[in-house]
Every structure is written in structure tokens, then in C-alpha cells.
Amino acid sequence: THRNAVRDVALFSVLAATGIRPSEALSLRCSDLHLQSAKPWIRVVRLKKKKTVQEFTDLVIPRETALALREHAATTRDGRLFPITRRQAERLFHHYRRRAGLRKSYLYVLRHTAATRVYRATRDIKVVQEMLGHEKPDTSSIYAHVPTALMRELADRFTAVV
């Protein structure tokens, strides 16, 4: 019912689906969207503090996210896809979180969620590393939480070998 609900759905959908940093999502431009192909994708400018040269990553996105982005992009006036500040994005996230009755959380948790989902699906930390734009897999392992059930399964396998 919020007047910017379409924008907000698109923003939170892209964050949850790709694991990009909020600052990277907020810097997206309409020209970064490639939604007409069979596998929709976005081009992300990696914003790392220590980098002097811009790096780009092309990320495939789910169809639902592509639909949300397409609907929102049709309403944008200038080239920026999400013309809001990081603080405004945080406030929006907290607004929706409270309305949904969720416990206290923060916008960056969507990055953790995406990394955990990808890790659970692939069990490959290198895939998570590439998705998040990390130089070292150790950094990615912070985001990719290993579920307890997987730990039990691995422990059972290890016990069977020994």
C-alpha cells in the first residue's frame, strides 16, 4: 500500500536474490539491467573501499526478481534505478520488518541470507565467493552459515569412515 512499494519490492528482491551490498544495489542504473534474455541478469559495479579500478560482475537473477525490476524500471525517471540513500534504504527495511512482525534485524542480513542459500544449494564456497565479490574464500565463509543438519550429516559420514 506504500506509494513506493514497487520500488521497495524490487530493491529488497535484488538484495535477497544476489547478495550484493546495499551500496551496490543503490548504485544500479537502468542500463545495468538485462531482463529480456532467457536468463535475466544484472551488471553490478563492485564497490570496494580498497579498489582503485572499477570491477564489474554479471549476476544471473531469478525471474521473480527480474519481474520486480522490470516493473520498477518502467517508473524511473532518470538513469538511477534506486534514487534513495543508504539511510533511507535502512529505514525502509526496518519499516517493513516491523510490519511483518520480524525480530530486530538489519539490511545487510539479506546479503547473509543470499550467501547461505547459495551455499546450501551448491555446497561450494567458491560460488559464494564469486557471487559476493570477495577476494578470499575465508571472507565468504563468514556469510555462508552451515546448517546444523549438514553438520550432523557430515559428522555421520566421518564416523562411518573411521
PDB file of C-alpha atoms in Angstrom:
ATOM      1  CA  THR A   1       0.000   0.000   0.000  1.00  0.00           C
ATOM      2  CA  HIS A   2       3.031   2.261   0.285  1.00  0.00           C
ATOM      3  CA  ARG A   3       3.376   4.616  -2.686  1.00  0.00           C
ATOM      4  CA  ASN A   4       6.884   3.295  -3.386  1.00  0.00           C
ATOM      5  CA  ALA A   5       6.047  -0.347  -2.734  1.00  0.00           C
ATOM      6  CA  VAL A   6       7.033  -1.413  -6.268  1.00  0.00           C
ATOM      7  CA  ARG A   7      10.474   0.176  -5.827  1.00  0.00           C
ATOM      8  CA  ASP A   8      10.892  -1.348  -2.390  1.00  0.00           C
ATOM      9  CA  VAL A   9       9.968  -4.847  -3.561  1.00  0.00           C
ATOM     10  CA  ALA A  10      12.470  -4.534  -6.415  1.00  0.00           C
ATOM     11  CA  LEU A  11      15.233  -3.311  -4.103  1.00  0.00           C
ATOM     12  CA  PHE A  12      14.778  -5.966  -1.423  1.00  0.00           C
ATOM     13  CA  SER A  13      14.281  -8.671  -4.029  1.00  0.00           C
ATOM     14  CA  VAL A  14      17.571  -7.895  -5.765  1.00  0.00           C
ATOM     15  CA  LEU A  15      19.398  -7.753  -2.421  1.00  0.00           C
ATOM     16  CA  ALA A  16      17.981 -11.085  -1.228  1.00  0.00           C
ATOM     17  CA  ALA A  17      18.470 -12.839  -4.578  1.00  0.00           C
ATOM     18  CA  THR A  18      22.015 -11.716  -5.361  1.00  0.00           C
ATOM     19  CA  GLY A  19      23.711 -10.898  -2.070  1.00  0.00           C
ATOM     20  CA  ILE A  20      25.132  -7.672  -3.462  1.00  0.00           C
ATOM     21  CA  ARG A  21      25.999  -4.949  -0.994  1.00  0.00           C
ATOM     22  CA  PRO A  22      23.267  -2.357  -0.352  1.00  0.00           C
ATOM     23  CA  SER A  23      25.574   0.325  -1.747  1.00  0.00           C
ATOM     24  CA  GLU A  24      25.986  -1.723  -4.930  1.00  0.00           C
ATOM     25  CA  ALA A  25      22.233  -2.091  -5.307  1.00  0.00           C
ATOM     26  CA  LEU A  26      21.685   1.618  -4.738  1.00  0.00           C
ATOM     27  CA  SER A  27      24.229   2.445  -7.450  1.00  0.00           C
ATOM     28  CA  LEU A  28      22.453   0.298 -10.081  1.00  0.00           C
ATOM     29  CA  ARG A  29      21.362   2.093 -13.224  1.00  0.00           C
ATOM     30  CA  CYS A  30      18.638   1.087 -15.647  1.00  0.00           C
ATOM     31  CA  SER A  31      21.376   0.318 -18.192  1.00  0.00           C
ATOM     32  CA  ASP A  32      22.725  -2.364 -15.803  1.00  0.00           C
ATOM     33  CA  LEU A  33      19.551  -4.423 -16.231  1.00  0.00           C
ATOM     34  CA  HIS A  34      19.420  -7.154 -18.859  1.00  0.00           C
ATOM     35  CA  LEU A  35      15.977  -8.584 -18.288  1.00  0.00           C
ATOM     36  CA  GLN A  36      14.891  -9.637 -21.783  1.00  0.00           C
ATOM     37  CA  SER A  37      17.200 -12.633 -22.143  1.00  0.00           C
ATOM     38  CA  ALA A  38      16.216 -16.227 -21.300  1.00  0.00           C
ATOM     39  CA  LYS A  39      18.327 -15.918 -18.143  1.00  0.00           C
ATOM     40  CA  PRO A  40      17.906 -12.342 -16.883  1.00  0.00           C
ATOM     41  CA  TRP A  41      20.997 -10.760 -15.382  1.00  0.00           C
ATOM     42  CA  ILE A  42      22.332  -7.539 -13.937  1.00  0.00           C
ATOM     43  CA  ARG A  43      25.734  -5.899 -14.181  1.00  0.00           C
ATOM     44  CA  VAL A  44      26.985  -4.856 -10.751  1.00  0.00           C
ATOM     45  CA  VAL A  45      29.737  -2.334 -10.133  1.00  0.00           C
ATOM     46  CA  ARG A  46      31.681  -3.751  -7.208  1.00  0.00           C
ATOM     47  CA  LEU A  47      32.192  -1.033  -4.628  1.00  0.00           C
ATOM     48  CA  LYS A  48      35.167  -1.972  -2.516  1.00  0.00           C
ATOM     49  CA  LYS A  49      36.974   0.599  -0.456  1.00  0.00           C
ATOM     50  CA  LYS A  50      40.488  -0.582  -1.334  1.00  0.00           C
ATOM     51  CA  LYS A  51      39.955  -0.842  -5.104  1.00  0.00           C
ATOM     52  CA  THR A  52      41.165   1.929  -7.369  1.00  0.00           C
ATOM     53  CA  VAL A  53      39.720   0.489 -10.591  1.00  0.00           C
ATOM     54  CA  GLN A  54      36.028  -0.310 -11.006  1.00  0.00           C
ATOM     55  CA  GLU A  55      35.227  -4.006 -11.216  1.00  0.00           C
ATOM     56  CA  PHE A  56      32.071  -5.417 -12.737  1.00  0.00           C
ATOM     57  CA  THR A  57      30.261  -8.660 -12.072  1.00  0.00           C
ATOM     58  CA  ASP A  58      27.397 -10.036 -14.126  1.00  0.00           C
ATOM     59  CA  LEU A  59      24.906 -11.877 -11.936  1.00  0.00           C
ATOM     60  CA  VAL A  60      22.016 -14.036 -13.114  1.00  0.00           C
ATOM     61  CA  ILE A  61      18.837 -13.218 -11.227  1.00  0.00           C
ATOM     62  CA  PRO A  62      15.636 -15.202 -10.626  1.00  0.00           C
ATOM     63  CA  ARG A  63      12.639 -14.484 -12.838  1.00  0.00           C
ATOM     64  CA  GLU A  64      10.661 -13.066  -9.901  1.00  0.00           C
ATOM     65  CA  THR A  65      13.403 -10.540  -9.244  1.00  0.00           C
ATOM     66  CA  ALA A  66      13.570  -9.694 -12.949  1.00  0.00           C
ATOM     67  CA  LEU A  67       9.804  -9.085 -12.992  1.00  0.00           C
ATOM     68  CA  ALA A  68      10.021  -6.806  -9.953  1.00  0.00           C
ATOM     69  CA  LEU A  69      12.924  -4.891 -11.511  1.00  0.00           C
ATOM     70  CA  ARG A  70      11.140  -4.578 -14.852  1.00  0.00           C
ATOM     71  CA  GLU A  71       8.002  -3.212 -13.182  1.00  0.00           C
ATOM     72  CA  HIS A  72      10.009  -0.704 -11.162  1.00  0.00           C
ATOM     73  CA  ALA A  73      12.326   0.333 -14.023  1.00  0.00           C
ATOM     74  CA  ALA A  74       9.272   1.337 -16.059  1.00  0.00           C
ATOM     75  CA  THR A  75       8.538   4.026 -13.457  1.00  0.00           C
ATOM     76  CA  THR A  76      12.021   5.523 -13.063  1.00  0.00           C
ATOM     77  CA  ARG A  77      12.657   8.979 -14.466  1.00  0.00           C
ATOM     78  CA  ASP A  78      16.429   9.272 -14.547  1.00  0.00           C
ATOM     79  CA  GLY A  79      19.127   6.647 -15.051  1.00  0.00           C
ATOM     80  CA  ARG A  80      19.380   5.640 -11.380  1.00  0.00           C
ATOM     81  CA  LEU A  81      17.300   2.604 -10.535  1.00  0.00           C
ATOM     82  CA  PHE A  82      17.021   3.335  -6.812  1.00  0.00           C
ATOM     83  CA  PRO A  83      17.444   7.085  -6.221  1.00  0.00           C
ATOM     84  CA  ILE A  84      17.487   6.829  -2.422  1.00  0.00           C
ATOM     85  CA  THR A  85      20.258   6.977   0.170  1.00  0.00           C
ATOM     86  CA  ARG A  86      21.620   4.090   2.216  1.00  0.00           C
ATOM     87  CA  ARG A  87      19.977   5.561   5.304  1.00  0.00           C
ATOM     88  CA  GLN A  88      16.602   5.704   3.553  1.00  0.00           C
ATOM     89  CA  ALA A  89      17.013   2.067   2.461  1.00  0.00           C
ATOM     90  CA  GLU A  90      17.796   1.063   6.059  1.00  0.00           C
ATOM     91  CA  ARG A  91      14.719   2.905   7.330  1.00  0.00           C
ATOM     92  CA  LEU A  92      12.533   1.243   4.703  1.00  0.00           C
ATOM     93  CA  PHE A  93      13.881  -2.172   5.665  1.00  0.00           C
ATOM     94  CA  HIS A  94      13.123  -1.539   9.337  1.00  0.00           C
ATOM     95  CA  HIS A  95       9.643  -0.274   8.448  1.00  0.00           C
ATOM     96  CA  TYR A  96       8.780  -3.450   6.527  1.00  0.00           C
ATOM     97  CA  ARG A  97      10.493  -5.670   9.108  1.00  0.00           C
ATOM     98  CA  ARG A  98       8.339  -4.216  11.891  1.00  0.00           C
ATOM     99  CA  ARG A  99       5.157  -4.529   9.801  1.00  0.00           C
ATOM    100  CA  ALA A 100       5.989  -8.173   9.131  1.00  0.00           C
ATOM    101  CA  GLY A 101       6.491  -8.776  12.856  1.00  0.00           C
ATOM    102  CA  LEU A 102      10.072  -9.944  12.442  1.00  0.00           C
ATOM    103  CA  ARG A 103      12.674  -9.633  15.151  1.00  0.00           C
ATOM    104  CA  LYS A 104      15.208  -6.848  15.058  1.00  0.00           C
ATOM    105  CA  SER A 105      17.395  -7.164  12.016  1.00  0.00           C
ATOM    106  CA  TYR A 106      19.331  -5.020   9.574  1.00  0.00           C
ATOM    107  CA  LEU A 107      19.507  -4.546   5.801  1.00  0.00           C
ATOM    108  CA  TYR A 108      22.831  -6.353   5.450  1.00  0.00           C
ATOM    109  CA  VAL A 109      21.186  -9.578   6.660  1.00  0.00           C
ATOM    110  CA  LEU A 110      19.845 -10.007   3.111  1.00  0.00           C
ATOM    111  CA  ARG A 111      23.462 -10.488   1.969  1.00  0.00           C
ATOM    112  CA  HIS A 112      23.972 -13.197   4.585  1.00  0.00           C
ATOM    113  CA  THR A 113      20.692 -14.844   3.591  1.00  0.00           C
ATOM    114  CA  ALA A 114      21.611 -14.943  -0.098  1.00  0.00           C
ATOM    115  CA  ALA A 115      25.067 -16.360   0.653  1.00  0.00           C
ATOM    116  CA  THR A 116      23.625 -19.035   2.929  1.00  0.00           C
ATOM    117  CA  ARG A 117      21.030 -20.057   0.335  1.00  0.00           C
ATOM    118  CA  VAL A 118      23.646 -20.347  -2.404  1.00  0.00           C
ATOM    119  CA  TYR A 119      25.973 -22.306  -0.144  1.00  0.00           C
ATOM    120  CA  ARG A 120      23.193 -24.702   0.860  1.00  0.00           C
ATOM    121  CA  ALA A 121      22.259 -25.231  -2.784  1.00  0.00           C
ATOM    122  CA  THR A 122      25.811 -25.711  -4.101  1.00  0.00           C
ATOM    123  CA  ARG A 123      27.940 -26.535  -1.043  1.00  0.00           C
ATOM    124  CA  ASP A 124      30.668 -24.676  -2.885  1.00  0.00           C
ATOM    125  CA  ILE A 125      32.266 -21.719  -1.107  1.00  0.00           C
ATOM    126  CA  LYS A 126      33.933 -20.628  -4.378  1.00  0.00           C
ATOM    127  CA  VAL A 127      30.496 -19.977  -5.889  1.00  0.00           C
ATOM    128  CA  VAL A 128      29.580 -17.900  -2.839  1.00  0.00           C
ATOM    129  CA  GLN A 129      32.906 -16.070  -3.107  1.00  0.00           C
ATOM    130  CA  GLU A 130      32.245 -15.151  -6.738  1.00  0.00           C
ATOM    131  CA  MET A 131      28.668 -14.085  -6.027  1.00  0.00           C
ATOM    132  CA  LEU A 132      29.676 -11.809  -3.148  1.00  0.00           C
ATOM    133  CA  GLY A 133      32.735 -10.423  -4.924  1.00  0.00           C
ATOM    134  CA  HIS A 134      35.251 -11.476  -2.284  1.00  0.00           C
ATOM    135  CA  GLU A 135      38.935 -11.947  -2.987  1.00  0.00           C
ATOM    136  CA  LYS A 136      39.357 -14.779  -0.467  1.00  0.00           C
ATOM    137  CA  PRO A 137      37.030 -17.687   0.332  1.00  0.00           C
ATOM    138  CA  ASP A 138      37.686 -17.137   4.042  1.00  0.00           C
ATOM    139  CA  THR A 139      35.734 -13.890   3.868  1.00  0.00           C
ATOM    140  CA  SER A 140      32.827 -15.615   2.137  1.00  0.00           C
ATOM    141  CA  SER A 141      32.668 -18.335   4.776  1.00  0.00           C
ATOM    142  CA  ILE A 142      31.588 -15.698   7.310  1.00  0.00           C
ATOM    143  CA  TYR A 143      28.411 -15.163   5.297  1.00  0.00           C
ATOM    144  CA  ALA A 144      27.633 -18.749   4.335  1.00  0.00           C
ATOM    145  CA  HIS A 145      26.259 -20.242   7.532  1.00  0.00           C
ATOM    146  CA  VAL A 146      26.440 -24.014   7.582  1.00  0.00           C
ATOM    147  CA  PRO A 147      23.122 -25.507   8.727  1.00  0.00           C
ATOM    148  CA  THR A 148      23.112 -27.841  11.729  1.00  0.00           C
ATOM    149  CA  ALA A 149      21.564 -30.649   9.669  1.00  0.00           C
ATOM    150  CA  LEU A 150      24.512 -30.527   7.248  1.00  0.00           C
ATOM    151  CA  MET A 151      26.972 -30.656  10.145  1.00  0.00           C
ATOM    152  CA  ARG A 152      25.208 -33.766  11.502  1.00  0.00           C
ATOM    153  CA  GLU A 153      25.260 -35.408   8.057  1.00  0.00           C
ATOM    154  CA  LEU A 154      28.970 -34.729   7.668  1.00  0.00           C
ATOM    155  CA  ALA A 155      29.664 -35.999  11.187  1.00  0.00           C
ATOM    156  CA  ASP A 156      27.776 -39.221  10.364  1.00  0.00           C
ATOM    157  CA  ARG A 157      29.832 -39.673   7.181  1.00  0.00           C
ATOM    158  CA  PHE A 158      33.061 -39.045   9.060  1.00  0.00           C
ATOM    159  CA  THR A 159      32.109 -41.542  11.790  1.00  0.00           C
ATOM    160  CA  ALA A 160      31.266 -44.182   9.160  1.00  0.00           C
ATOM    161  CA  VAL A 161      34.719 -43.819   7.588  1.00  0.00           C
ATOM    162  CA  VAL A 162      36.583 -44.034  10.884  1.00  0.00           C
TER     163      VAL A 162
END
